[in-house]
PDB file of C-alpha atoms in Angstrom:
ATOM      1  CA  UNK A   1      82.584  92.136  81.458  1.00  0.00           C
ATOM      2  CA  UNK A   2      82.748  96.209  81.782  1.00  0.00           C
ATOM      3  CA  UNK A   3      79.878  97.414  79.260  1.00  0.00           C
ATOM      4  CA  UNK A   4      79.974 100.981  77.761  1.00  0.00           C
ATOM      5  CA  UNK A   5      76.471 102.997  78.201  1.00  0.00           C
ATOM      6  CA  UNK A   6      75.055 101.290  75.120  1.00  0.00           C
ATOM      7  CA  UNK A   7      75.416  97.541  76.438  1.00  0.00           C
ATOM      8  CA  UNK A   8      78.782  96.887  74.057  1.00  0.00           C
ATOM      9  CA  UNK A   9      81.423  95.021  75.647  1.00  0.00           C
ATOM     10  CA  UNK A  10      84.414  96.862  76.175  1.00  0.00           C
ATOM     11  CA  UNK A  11      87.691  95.507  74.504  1.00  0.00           C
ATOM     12  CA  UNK A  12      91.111  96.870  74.220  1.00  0.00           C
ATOM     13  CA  UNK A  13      92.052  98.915  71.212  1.00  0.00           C
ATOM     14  CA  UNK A  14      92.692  97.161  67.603  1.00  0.00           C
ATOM     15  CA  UNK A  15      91.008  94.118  68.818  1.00  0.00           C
ATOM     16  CA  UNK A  16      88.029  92.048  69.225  1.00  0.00           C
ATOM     17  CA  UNK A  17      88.690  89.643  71.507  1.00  0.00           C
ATOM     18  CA  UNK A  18      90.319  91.059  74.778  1.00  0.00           C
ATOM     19  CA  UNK A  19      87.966  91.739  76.755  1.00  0.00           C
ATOM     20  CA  UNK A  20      87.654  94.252  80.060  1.00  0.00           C
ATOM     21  CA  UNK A  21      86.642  92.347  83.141  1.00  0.00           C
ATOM     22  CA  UNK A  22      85.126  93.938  86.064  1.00  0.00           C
ATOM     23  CA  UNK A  23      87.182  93.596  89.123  1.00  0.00           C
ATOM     24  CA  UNK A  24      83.744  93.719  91.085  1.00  0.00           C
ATOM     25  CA  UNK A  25      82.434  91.396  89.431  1.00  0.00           C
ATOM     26  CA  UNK A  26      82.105  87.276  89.970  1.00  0.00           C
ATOM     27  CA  UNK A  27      84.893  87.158  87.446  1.00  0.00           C
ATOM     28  CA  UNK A  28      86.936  88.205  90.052  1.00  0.00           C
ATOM     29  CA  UNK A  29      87.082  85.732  92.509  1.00  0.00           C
ATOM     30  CA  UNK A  30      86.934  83.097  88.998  1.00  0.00           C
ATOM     31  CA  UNK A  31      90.408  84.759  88.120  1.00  0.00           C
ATOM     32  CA  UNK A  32      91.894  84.518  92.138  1.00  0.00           C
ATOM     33  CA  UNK A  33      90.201  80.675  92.389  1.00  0.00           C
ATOM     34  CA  UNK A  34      91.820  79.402  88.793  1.00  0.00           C
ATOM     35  CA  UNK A  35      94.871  81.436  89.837  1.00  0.00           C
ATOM     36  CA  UNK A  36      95.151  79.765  92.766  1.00  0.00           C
ATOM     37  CA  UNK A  37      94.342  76.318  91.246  1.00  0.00           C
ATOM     38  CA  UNK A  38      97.079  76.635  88.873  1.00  0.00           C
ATOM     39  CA  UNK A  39     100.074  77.298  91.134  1.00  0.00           C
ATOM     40  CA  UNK A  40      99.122  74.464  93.380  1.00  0.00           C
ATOM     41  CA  UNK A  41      99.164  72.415  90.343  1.00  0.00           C
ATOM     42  CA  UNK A  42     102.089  73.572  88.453  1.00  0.00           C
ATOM     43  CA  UNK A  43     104.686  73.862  91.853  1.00  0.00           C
ATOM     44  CA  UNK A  44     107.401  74.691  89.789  1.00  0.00           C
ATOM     45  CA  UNK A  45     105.847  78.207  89.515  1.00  0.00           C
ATOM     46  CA  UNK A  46     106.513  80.690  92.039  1.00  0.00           C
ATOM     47  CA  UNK A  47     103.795  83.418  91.330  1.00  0.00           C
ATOM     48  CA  UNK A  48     101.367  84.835  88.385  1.00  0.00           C
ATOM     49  CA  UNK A  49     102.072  88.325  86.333  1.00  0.00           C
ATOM     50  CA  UNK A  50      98.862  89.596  85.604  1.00  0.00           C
ATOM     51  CA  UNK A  51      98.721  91.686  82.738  1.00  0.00           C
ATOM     52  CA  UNK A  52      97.211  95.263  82.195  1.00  0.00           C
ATOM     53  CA  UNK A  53      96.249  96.507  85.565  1.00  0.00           C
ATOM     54  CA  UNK A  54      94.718  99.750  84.991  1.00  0.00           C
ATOM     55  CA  UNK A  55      94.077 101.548  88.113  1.00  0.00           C
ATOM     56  CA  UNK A  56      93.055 104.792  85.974  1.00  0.00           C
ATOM     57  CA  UNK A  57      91.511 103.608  82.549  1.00  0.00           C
ATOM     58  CA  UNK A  58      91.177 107.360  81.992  1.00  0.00           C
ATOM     59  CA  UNK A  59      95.402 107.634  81.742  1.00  0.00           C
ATOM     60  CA  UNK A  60      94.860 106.668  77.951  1.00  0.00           C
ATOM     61  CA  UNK A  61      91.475 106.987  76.100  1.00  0.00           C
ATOM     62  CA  UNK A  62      92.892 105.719  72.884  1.00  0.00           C
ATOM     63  CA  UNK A  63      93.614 101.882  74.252  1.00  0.00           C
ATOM     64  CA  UNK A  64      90.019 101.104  75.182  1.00  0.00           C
ATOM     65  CA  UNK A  65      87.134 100.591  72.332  1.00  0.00           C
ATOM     66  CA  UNK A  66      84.729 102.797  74.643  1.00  0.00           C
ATOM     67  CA  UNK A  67      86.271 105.868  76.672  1.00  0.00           C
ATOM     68  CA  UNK A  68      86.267 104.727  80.060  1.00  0.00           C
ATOM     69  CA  UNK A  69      83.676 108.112  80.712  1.00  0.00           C
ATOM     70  CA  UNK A  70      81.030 106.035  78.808  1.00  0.00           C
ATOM     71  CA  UNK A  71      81.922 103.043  80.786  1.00  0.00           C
ATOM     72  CA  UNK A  72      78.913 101.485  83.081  1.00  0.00           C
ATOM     73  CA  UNK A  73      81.031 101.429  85.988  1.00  0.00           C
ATOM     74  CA  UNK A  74      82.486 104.487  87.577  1.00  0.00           C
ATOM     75  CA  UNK A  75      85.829 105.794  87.378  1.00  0.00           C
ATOM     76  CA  UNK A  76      85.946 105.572  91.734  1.00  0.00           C
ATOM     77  CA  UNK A  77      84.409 102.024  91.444  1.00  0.00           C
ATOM     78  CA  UNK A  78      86.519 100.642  89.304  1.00  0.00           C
ATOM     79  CA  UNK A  79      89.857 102.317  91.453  1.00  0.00           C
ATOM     80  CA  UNK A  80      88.744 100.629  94.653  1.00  0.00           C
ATOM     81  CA  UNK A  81      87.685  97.373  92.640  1.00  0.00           C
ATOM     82  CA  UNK A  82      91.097  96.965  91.116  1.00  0.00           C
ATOM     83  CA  UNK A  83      92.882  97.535  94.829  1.00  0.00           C
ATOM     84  CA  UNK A  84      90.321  94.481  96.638  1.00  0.00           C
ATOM     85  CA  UNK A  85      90.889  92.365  93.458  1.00  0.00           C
ATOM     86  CA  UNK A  86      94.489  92.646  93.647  1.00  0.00           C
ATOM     87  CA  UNK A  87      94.885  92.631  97.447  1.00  0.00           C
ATOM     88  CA  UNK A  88      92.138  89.749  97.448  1.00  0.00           C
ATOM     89  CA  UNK A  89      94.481  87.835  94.504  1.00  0.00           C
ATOM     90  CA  UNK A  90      97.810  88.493  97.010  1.00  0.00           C
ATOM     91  CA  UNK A  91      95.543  87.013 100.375  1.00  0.00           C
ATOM     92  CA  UNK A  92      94.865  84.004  98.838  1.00  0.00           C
ATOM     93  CA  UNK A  93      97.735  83.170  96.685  1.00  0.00           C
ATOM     94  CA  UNK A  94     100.222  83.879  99.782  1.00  0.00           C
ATOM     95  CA  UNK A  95     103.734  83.798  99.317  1.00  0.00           C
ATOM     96  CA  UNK A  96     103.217  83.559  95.872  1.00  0.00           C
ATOM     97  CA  UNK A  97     104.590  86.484  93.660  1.00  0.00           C
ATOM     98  CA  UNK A  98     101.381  88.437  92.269  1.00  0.00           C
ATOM     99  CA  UNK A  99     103.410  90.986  89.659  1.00  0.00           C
ATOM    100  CA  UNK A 100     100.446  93.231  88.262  1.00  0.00           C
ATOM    101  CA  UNK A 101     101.353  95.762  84.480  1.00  0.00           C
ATOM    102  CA  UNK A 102     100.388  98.539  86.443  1.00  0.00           C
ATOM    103  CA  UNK A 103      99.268 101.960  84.346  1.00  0.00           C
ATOM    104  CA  UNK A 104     100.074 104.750  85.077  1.00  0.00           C
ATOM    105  CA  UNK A 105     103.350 105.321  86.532  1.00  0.00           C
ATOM    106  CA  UNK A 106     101.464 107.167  89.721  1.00  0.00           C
ATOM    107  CA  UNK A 107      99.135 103.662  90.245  1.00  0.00           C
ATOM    108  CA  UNK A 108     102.467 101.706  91.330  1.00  0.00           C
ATOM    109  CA  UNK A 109     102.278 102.216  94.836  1.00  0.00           C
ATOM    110  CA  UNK A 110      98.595 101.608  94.799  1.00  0.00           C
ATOM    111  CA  UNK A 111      98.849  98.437  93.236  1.00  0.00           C
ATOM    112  CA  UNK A 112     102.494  97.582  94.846  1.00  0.00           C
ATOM    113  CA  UNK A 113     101.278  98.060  98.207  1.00  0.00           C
ATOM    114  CA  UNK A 114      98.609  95.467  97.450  1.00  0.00           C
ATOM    115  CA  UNK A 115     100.387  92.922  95.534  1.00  0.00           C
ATOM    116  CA  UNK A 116     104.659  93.571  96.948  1.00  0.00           C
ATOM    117  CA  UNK A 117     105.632  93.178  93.087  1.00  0.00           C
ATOM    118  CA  UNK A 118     104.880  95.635  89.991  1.00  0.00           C
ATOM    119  CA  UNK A 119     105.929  95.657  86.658  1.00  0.00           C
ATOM    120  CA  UNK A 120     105.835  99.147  84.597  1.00  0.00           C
ATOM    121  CA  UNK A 121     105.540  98.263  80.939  1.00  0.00           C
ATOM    122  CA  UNK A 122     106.322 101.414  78.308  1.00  0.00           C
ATOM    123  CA  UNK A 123     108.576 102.685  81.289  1.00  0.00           C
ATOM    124  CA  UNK A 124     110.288 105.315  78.717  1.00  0.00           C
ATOM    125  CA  UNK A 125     108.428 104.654  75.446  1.00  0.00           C
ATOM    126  CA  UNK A 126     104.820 105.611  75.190  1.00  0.00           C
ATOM    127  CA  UNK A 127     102.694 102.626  73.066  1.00  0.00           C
ATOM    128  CA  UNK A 128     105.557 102.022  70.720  1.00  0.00           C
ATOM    129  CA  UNK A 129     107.374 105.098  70.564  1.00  0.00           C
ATOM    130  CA  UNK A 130     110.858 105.957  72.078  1.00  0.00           C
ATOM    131  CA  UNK A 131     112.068 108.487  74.377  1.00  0.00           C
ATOM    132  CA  UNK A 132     111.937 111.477  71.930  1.00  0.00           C
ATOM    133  CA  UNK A 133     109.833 114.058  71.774  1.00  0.00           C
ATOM    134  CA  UNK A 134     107.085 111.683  70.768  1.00  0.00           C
ATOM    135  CA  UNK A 135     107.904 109.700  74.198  1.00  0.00           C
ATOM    136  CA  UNK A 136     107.315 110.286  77.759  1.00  0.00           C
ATOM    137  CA  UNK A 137     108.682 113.040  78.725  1.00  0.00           C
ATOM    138  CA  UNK A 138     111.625 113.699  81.280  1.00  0.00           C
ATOM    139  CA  UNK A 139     109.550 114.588  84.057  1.00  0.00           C
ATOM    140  CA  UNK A 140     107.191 111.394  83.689  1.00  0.00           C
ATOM    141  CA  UNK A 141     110.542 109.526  83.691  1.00  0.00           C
ATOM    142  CA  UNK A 142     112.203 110.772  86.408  1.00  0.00           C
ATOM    143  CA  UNK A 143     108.662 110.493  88.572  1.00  0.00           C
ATOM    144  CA  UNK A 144     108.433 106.731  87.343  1.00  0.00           C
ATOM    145  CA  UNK A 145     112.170 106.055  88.604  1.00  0.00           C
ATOM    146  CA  UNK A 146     110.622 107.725  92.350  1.00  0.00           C
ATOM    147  CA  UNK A 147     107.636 105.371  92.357  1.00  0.00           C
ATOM    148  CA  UNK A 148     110.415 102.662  91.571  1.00  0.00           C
ATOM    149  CA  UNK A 149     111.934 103.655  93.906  1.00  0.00           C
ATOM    150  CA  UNK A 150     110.206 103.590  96.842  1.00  0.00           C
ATOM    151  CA  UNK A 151     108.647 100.594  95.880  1.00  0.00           C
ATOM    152  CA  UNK A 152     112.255  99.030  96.023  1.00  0.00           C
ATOM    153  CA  UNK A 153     112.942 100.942  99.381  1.00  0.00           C
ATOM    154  CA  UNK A 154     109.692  98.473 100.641  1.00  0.00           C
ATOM    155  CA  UNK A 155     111.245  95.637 100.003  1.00  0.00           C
ATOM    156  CA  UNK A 156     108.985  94.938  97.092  1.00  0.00           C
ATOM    157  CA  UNK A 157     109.949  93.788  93.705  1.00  0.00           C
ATOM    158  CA  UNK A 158     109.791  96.235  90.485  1.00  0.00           C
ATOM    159  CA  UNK A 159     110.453  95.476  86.832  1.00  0.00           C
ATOM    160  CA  UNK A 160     110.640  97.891  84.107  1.00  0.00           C
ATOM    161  CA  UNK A 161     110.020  97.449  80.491  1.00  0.00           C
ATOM    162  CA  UNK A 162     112.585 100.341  79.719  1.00  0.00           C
ATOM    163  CA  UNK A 163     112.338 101.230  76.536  1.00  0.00           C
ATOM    164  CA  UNK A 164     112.252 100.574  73.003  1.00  0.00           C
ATOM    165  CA  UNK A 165     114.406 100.695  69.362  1.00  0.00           C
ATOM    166  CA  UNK A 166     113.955 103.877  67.671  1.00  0.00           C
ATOM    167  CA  UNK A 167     109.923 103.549  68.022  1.00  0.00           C
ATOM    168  CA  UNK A 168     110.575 100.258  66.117  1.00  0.00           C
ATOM    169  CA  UNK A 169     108.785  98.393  69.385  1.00  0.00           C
ATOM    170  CA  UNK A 170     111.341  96.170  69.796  1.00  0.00           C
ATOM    171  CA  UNK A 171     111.764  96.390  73.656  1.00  0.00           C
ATOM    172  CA  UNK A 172     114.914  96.202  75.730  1.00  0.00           C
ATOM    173  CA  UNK A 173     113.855  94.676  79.121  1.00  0.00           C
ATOM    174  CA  UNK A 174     115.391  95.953  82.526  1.00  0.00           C
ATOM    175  CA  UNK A 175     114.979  94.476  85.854  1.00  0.00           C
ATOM    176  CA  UNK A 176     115.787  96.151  88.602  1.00  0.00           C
TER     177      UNK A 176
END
């Protein structure tokens, strides 16, 4: 688990049971082994999406219970942690698909590289809200659709979550 200075497990915002793991931890190469176990047993999958891959905690103080500056591992550590985990997950699992939430936009080709598959969730809506002025704006946007892009261009595979109802949070799902 990632601790904040105080010795408090760190959990996502608005809950108390999702938990931050440390990708340099043993729980890594638990996740890669069970992930690994489970597509050999279950052949009718293809691959694994692994949810909330944050290459930059920092992007968004306000999801974590603990600011990721009062986090016991480093902002640096936990960068080059999260590429080996997800490069180590991609090794082992093969020609499986490995399709990491990757935050922020910038991270894709980070993660992409690693993994050949990325998913951006809140691709045009920020946490809920649509693409007004409480949004992303059209600059973020238009950078998200070049590291899209040229993930595509690799010959990797990219998903979108791209966008939601009126801030309602009802999404409308686009693969690309």
């Amino acid at each position: 688990y990632v601790h904040n200075t105080g010795g408090n497990r760190v959990t996502s915002s608005g809950t108390s049971s999702n938990y931050v793991m440390n990708p340099s931890s043993g729980w890594a190469n638990y996740y890669i082994q069970r992930a690994e176990t489970a597509l050999n047993s279950k052949t009718m999958y293809d691959g694994i999406f692994c949810d909330d891959d944050w290459y930059d905690p920092t992007y968004d103080n306000e999801y974590w219970s603990s600011s990721p500056s009062k986090w016991e591992i480093s902002m640096p550590n936990w960068k080059s942690s999260m590429v080996t985990f997800m490069g180590n997950l991609k090794t082992t699992l093969g020609n499986d698909i490995v399709m990491g939430n990757v935050e922020p936009p910038s991270a894709l080709g980070v993660i992409g590289d690693q993994t050949k598959a990325v998913i951006l969730e809140n691709f045009v809506h920020q946490l809920e809200t649509s693409a007004t002025s409480n949004g992303r704006t059209s600059t973020v946007i238009l950078d998200t659709i070049d590291y899209l892009h040229a993930q595509a261009a690799k010959g990797n595979i990219i998903a979108a979550l791209s966008g939601c109802n009126a801030g309602t949070g009802y999404e409308d799902w686009a693969k690309f």
